[in-house]
Coordinates of C-alpha atoms in Angstrom, one line a residue:
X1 CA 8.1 -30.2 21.9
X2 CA 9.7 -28.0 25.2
X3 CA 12.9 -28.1 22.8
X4 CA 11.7 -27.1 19.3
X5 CA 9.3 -24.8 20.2
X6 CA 12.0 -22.3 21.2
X7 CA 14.4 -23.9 18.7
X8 CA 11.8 -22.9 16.0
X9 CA 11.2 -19.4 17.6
X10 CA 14.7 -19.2 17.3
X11 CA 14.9 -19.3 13.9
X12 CA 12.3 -17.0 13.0
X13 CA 14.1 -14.5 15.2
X14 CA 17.4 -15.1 13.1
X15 CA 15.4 -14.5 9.7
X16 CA 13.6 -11.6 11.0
X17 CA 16.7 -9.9 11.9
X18 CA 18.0 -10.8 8.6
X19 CA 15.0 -9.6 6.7
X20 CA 15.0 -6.4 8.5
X21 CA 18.2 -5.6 8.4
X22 CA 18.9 -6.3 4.7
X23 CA 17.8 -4.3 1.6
X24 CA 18.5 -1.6 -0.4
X25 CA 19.1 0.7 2.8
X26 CA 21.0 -1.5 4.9
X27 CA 20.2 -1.2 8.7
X28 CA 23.1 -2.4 11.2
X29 CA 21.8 -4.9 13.7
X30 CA 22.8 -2.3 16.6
X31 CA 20.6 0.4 15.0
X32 CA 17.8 -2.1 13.9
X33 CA 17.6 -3.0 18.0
X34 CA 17.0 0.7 19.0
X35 CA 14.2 1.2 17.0
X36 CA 12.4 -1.4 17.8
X37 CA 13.0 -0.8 21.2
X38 CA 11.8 2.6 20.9
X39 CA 15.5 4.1 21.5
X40 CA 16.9 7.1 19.8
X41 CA 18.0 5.9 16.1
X42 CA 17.9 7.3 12.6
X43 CA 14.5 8.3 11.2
X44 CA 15.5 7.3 7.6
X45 CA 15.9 4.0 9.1
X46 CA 13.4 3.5 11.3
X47 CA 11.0 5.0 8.9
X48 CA 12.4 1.8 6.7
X49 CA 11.8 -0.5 8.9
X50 CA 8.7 0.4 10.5
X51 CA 6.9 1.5 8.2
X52 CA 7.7 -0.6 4.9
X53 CA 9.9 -4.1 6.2
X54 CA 8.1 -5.1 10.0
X55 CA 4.9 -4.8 8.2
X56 CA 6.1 -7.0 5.3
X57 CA 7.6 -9.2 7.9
X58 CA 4.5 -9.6 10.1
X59 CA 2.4 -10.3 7.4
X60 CA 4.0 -12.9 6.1
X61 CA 4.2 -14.9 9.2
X62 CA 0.8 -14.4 9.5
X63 CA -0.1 -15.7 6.1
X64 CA 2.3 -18.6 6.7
X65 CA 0.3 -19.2 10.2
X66 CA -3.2 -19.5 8.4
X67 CA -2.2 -21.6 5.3
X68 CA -0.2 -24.2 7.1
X69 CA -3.0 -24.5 9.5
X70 CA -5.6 -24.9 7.1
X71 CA -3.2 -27.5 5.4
X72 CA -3.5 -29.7 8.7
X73 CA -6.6 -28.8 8.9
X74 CA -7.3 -30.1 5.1
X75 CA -5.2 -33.5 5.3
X76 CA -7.2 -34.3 8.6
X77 CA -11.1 -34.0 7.2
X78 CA -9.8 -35.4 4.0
X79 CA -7.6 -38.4 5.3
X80 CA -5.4 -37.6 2.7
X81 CA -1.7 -36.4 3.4
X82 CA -1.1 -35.0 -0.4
X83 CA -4.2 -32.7 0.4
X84 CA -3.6 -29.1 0.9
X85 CA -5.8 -25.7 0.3
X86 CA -4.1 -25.0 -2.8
X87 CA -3.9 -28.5 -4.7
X88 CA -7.9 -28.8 -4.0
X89 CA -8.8 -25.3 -4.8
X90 CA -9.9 -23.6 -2.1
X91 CA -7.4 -20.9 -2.5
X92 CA -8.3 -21.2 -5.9
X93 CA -11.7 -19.8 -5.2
X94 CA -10.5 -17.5 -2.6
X95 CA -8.3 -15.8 -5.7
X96 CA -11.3 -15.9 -8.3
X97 CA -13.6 -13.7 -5.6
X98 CA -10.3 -11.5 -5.1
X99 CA -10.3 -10.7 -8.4
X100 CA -13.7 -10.0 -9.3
X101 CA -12.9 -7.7 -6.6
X102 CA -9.9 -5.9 -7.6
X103 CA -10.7 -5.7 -11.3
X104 CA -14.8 -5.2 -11.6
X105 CA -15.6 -3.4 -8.3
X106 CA -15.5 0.4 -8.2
X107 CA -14.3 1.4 -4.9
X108 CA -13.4 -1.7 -3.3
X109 CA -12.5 -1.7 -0.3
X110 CA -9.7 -3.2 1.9
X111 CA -12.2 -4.8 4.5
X112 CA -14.4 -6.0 1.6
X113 CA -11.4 -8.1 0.6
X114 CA -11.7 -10.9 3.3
X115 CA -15.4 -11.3 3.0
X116 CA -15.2 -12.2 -0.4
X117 CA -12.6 -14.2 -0.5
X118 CA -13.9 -16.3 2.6
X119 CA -17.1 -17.0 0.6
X120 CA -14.9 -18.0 -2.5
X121 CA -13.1 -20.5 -0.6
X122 CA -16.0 -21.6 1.7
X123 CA -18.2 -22.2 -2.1
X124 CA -15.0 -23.6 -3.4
X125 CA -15.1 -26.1 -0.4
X126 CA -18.3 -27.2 -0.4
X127 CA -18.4 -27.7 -3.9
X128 CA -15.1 -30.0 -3.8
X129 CA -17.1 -32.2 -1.0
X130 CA -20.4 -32.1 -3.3
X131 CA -18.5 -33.5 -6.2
X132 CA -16.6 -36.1 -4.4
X133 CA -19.4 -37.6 -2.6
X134 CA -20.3 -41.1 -3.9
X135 CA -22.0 -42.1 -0.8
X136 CA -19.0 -41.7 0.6
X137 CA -15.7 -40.1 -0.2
X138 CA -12.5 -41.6 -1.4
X139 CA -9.1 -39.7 -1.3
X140 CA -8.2 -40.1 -4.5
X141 CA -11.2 -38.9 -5.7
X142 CA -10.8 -35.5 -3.4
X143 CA -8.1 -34.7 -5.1
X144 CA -8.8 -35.5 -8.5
X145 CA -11.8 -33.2 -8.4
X146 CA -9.7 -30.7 -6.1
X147 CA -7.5 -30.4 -9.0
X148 CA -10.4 -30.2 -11.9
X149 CA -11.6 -27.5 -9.6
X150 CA -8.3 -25.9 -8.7
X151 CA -7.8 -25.8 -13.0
X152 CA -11.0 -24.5 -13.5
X153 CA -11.0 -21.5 -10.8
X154 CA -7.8 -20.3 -12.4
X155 CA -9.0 -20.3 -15.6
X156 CA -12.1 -18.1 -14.9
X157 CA -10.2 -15.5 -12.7
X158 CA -7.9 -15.3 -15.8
X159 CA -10.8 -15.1 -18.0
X160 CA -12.8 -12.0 -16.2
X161 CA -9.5 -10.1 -15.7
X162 CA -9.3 -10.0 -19.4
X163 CA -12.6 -7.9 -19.2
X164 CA -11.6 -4.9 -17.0
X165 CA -9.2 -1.9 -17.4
X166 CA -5.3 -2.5 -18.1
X167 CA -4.5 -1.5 -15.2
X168 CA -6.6 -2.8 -12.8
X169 CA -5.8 -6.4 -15.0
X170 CA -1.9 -5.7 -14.5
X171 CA -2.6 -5.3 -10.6
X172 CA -4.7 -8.6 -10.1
X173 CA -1.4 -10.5 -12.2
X174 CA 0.4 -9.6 -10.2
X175 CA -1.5 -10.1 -6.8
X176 CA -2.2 -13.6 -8.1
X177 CA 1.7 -14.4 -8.5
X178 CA 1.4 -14.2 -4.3
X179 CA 3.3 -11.5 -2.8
X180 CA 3.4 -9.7 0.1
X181 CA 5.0 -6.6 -1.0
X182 CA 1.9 -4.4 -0.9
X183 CA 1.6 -4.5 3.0
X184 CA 0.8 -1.7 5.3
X185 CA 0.0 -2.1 9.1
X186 CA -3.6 -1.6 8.4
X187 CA -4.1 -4.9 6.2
X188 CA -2.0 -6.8 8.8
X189 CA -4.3 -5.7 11.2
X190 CA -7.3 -7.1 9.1
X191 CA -5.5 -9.8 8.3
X192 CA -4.5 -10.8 11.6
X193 CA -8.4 -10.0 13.0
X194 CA -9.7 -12.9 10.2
X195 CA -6.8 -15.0 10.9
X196 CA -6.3 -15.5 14.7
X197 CA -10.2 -16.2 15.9
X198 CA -10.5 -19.6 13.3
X199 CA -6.6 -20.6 14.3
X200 CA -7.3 -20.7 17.9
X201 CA -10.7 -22.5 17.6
X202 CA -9.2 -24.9 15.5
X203 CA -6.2 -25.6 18.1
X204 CA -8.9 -25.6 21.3
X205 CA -10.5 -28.6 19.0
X206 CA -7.7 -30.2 18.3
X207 CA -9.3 -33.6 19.5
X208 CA -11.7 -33.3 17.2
X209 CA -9.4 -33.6 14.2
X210 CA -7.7 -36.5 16.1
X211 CA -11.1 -38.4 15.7
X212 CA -11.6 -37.0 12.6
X213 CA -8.7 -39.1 11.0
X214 CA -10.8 -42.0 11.9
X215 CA -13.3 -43.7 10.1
X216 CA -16.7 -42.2 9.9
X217 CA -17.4 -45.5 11.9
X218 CA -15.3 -45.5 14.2
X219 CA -15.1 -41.7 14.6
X220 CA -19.1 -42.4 15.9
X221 CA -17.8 -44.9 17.9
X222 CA -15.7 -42.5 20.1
X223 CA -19.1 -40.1 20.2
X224 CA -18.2 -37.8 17.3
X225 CA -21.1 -35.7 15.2
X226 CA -19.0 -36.0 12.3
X227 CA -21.1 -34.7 9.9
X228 CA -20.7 -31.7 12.1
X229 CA -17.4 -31.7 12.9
X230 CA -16.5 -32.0 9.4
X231 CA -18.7 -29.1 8.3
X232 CA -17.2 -26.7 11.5
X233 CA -13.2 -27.7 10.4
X234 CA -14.1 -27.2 6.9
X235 CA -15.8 -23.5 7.4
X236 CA -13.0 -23.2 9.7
X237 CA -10.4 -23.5 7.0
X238 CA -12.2 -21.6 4.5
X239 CA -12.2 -18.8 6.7
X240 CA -8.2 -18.8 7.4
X241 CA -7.6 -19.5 4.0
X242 CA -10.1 -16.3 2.8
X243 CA -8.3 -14.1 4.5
X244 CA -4.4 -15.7 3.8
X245 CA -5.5 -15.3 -0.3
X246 CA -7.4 -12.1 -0.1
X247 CA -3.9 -10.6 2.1
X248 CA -1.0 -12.2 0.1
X249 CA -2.3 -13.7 -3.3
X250 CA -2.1 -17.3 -3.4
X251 CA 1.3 -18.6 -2.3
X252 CA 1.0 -22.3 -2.7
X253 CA 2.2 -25.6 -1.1
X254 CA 2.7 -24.2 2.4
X255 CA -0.6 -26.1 3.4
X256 CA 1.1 -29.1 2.3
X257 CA 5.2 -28.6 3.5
X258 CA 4.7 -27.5 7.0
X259 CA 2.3 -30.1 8.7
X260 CA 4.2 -32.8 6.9
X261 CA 7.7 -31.2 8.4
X262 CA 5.2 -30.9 11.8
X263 CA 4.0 -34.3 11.5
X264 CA 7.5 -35.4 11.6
X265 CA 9.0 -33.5 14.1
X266 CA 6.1 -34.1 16.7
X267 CA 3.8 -36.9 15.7
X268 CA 0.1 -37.0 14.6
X269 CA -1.8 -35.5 17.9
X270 CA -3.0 -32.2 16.8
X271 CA -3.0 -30.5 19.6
X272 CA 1.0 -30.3 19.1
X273 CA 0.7 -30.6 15.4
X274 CA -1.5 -27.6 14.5
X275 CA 0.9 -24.9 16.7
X276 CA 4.1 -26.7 15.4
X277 CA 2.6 -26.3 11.9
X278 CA 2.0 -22.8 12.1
X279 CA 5.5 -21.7 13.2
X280 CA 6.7 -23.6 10.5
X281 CA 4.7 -21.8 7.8
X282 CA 5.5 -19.0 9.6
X283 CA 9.1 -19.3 8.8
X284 CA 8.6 -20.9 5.3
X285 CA 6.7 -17.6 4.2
X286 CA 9.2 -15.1 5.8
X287 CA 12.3 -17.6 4.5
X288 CA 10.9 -17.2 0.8
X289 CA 9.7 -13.8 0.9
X290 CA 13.3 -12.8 2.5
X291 CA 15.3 -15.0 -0.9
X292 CA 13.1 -14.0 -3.2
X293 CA 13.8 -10.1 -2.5
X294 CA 17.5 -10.9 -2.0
X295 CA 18.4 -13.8 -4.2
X296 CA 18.6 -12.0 -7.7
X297 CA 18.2 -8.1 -6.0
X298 CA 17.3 -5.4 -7.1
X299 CA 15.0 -7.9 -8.8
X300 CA 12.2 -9.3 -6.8
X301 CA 10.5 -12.8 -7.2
X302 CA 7.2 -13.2 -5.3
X303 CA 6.8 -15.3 -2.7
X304 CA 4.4 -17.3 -4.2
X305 CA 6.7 -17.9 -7.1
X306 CA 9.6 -19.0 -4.2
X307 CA 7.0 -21.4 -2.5
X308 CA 6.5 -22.5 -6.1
X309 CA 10.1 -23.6 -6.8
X310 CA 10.6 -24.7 -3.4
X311 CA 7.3 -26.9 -2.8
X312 CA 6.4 -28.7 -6.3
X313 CA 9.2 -30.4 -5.6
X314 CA 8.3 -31.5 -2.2
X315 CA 5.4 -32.9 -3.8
X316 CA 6.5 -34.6 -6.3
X317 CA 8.5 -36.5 -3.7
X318 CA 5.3 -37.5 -2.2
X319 CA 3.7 -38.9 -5.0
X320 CA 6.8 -40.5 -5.4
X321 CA 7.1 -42.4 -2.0
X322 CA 3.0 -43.0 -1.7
X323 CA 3.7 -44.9 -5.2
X324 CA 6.5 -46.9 -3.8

């Protein structure tokens, strides 16, 4: 932990560099140090990098951050390491508010965003756990309905974009793809203000997802509520998620690479897992964004399309090694 901690830090140094440095206007690392060091350097560039790339940069560690902690969060409650905030939905519903948003809603508003999308994915959530409850749940049948649900959210956000104006239609297609292009400092700052209050409470109760793995039984055993602590980590992740979808789109399978990678590096106790987790999204999102802007350039693939290609095969692998 004292060891990748920095190690991982490291990294998403070396990509940031790399991502801020590289484009269209190229920015020497020399120049790219002055200007974020508030030295004397060349406006063209540090209008580049400032105003359009550290944004872009930020907010997709950000996003990484609150989708691989909501992953952890998910695979904990659910006792299920193939579940994730994507493959069950949640984002799913997240998206569906987002677009009612964007395409029905005269003069929507950035801060309206969130709200909307946290009640998509919080209804979305407790309609997953509704569904699945047989006196009881069962994993397999979380995610079963999580992907009946996850189907069904799609559709209907595809069906009421085909209602509103051409434009507005074109824009939410594109926002659902999951990109991070669009970002300014302003919706990193909202983004960060949804994001940081549920990641923090969720690492302070850390032991409670320890339990939480448990049985119900023996989870009362050890003096849990867990009716209630399942409810709190469940509104919890709803709200990260919310505000990841309603910022970036939905970029998928980050809930489900980086606490597995996590779990690996650093064992099940969450209290190492959920921080390890979310510097591992962290640098999944920026890695992704940063290939699929230089990869096939001038062209640009969204980062939700990069996660795509990148994670469905992770899962696969999964499914794979569970059936063996």
């Amino acid at each position: 932990m004292t060891r990748l901690v920095p190690a991982l830090l490291l990294a998403i140094a070396a990509i940031s560099a790399a991502a801020l440095s590289h484009g269209d206007y190229p920015v020497a690392l020399p120049e790219l140090a002055r200007i974020l060091t508030g030295g004397e350097a060349n406006p063209q560039a540090a209008l580049v990098v400032m105003e359009f790339r550290l944004p872009r940069l930020l907010l997709g560690m950000v996003v990484g951050v609150a989708l691989a902690v909501a992953g952890a969060v998910t695979q904990a409650i659910m006792r299920n390491p193939l579940a994730e905030p994507g493959i069950l939905g949640i984002n799913s519903g997240a998206a569906l508010a987002a677009v009612v948003v964007i395409v029905h809603l005269e003069g929507r508003s950035l801060h309206l965003l969130p709200w909307l999308s946290f009640l998509g994915a919080l209804a979305m959530t407790v309609l997953l756990y509704l569904l699945s409850w047989r006196g009881g749940t069962s994993a397999m049948r979380i995610v079963l309905v999580g992907i009946g649900l996850n189907a069904l959210a799609g559709a209907a956000a595809t069906f009421i974009s085909t209602f509103g104006e051409v434009a507005r239609m074109q824009q939410a297609m594109v926002w659902l793809a999951g990109s991070v292009y669009d970002s300014s400092w302003e919706k990193l700052g909202v983004t960060l203000a949804w994001v940081a209050p549920p990641v923090a409470l969720i690492w302070l109760l850390s032991r409670e997802l320890d339990v939480l793995t448990f049985d119900d039984l023996a989870a009362r055993g050890l003096g849990q509520r867990v009716d209630r602590a399942r409810a709190a980590m469940m509104l919890l992740c709803a709200l990260a998620c919310g505000a990841a979808v309603s910022a970036a789109g939905l970029v998928g399978f980050i809930g489900l690479v980086a606490p597995h990678i996590a779990r690996r590096l650093v064992g099940h106790a969450h209290a190492r897992l959920v921080p390890v987790s979310a510097l591992i999204g962290a640098l999944l999102v920026i890695c992704a964004d940063f290939a699929g802007r230089t990869v096939i350039a001038p062209a640009q693939l969204p980062v939700g399309l990069t996660t795509a290609i990148l994670g469905a095969p992770f899962f696969i692998y999964l499914m794979w090694r569970r059936r063996a």
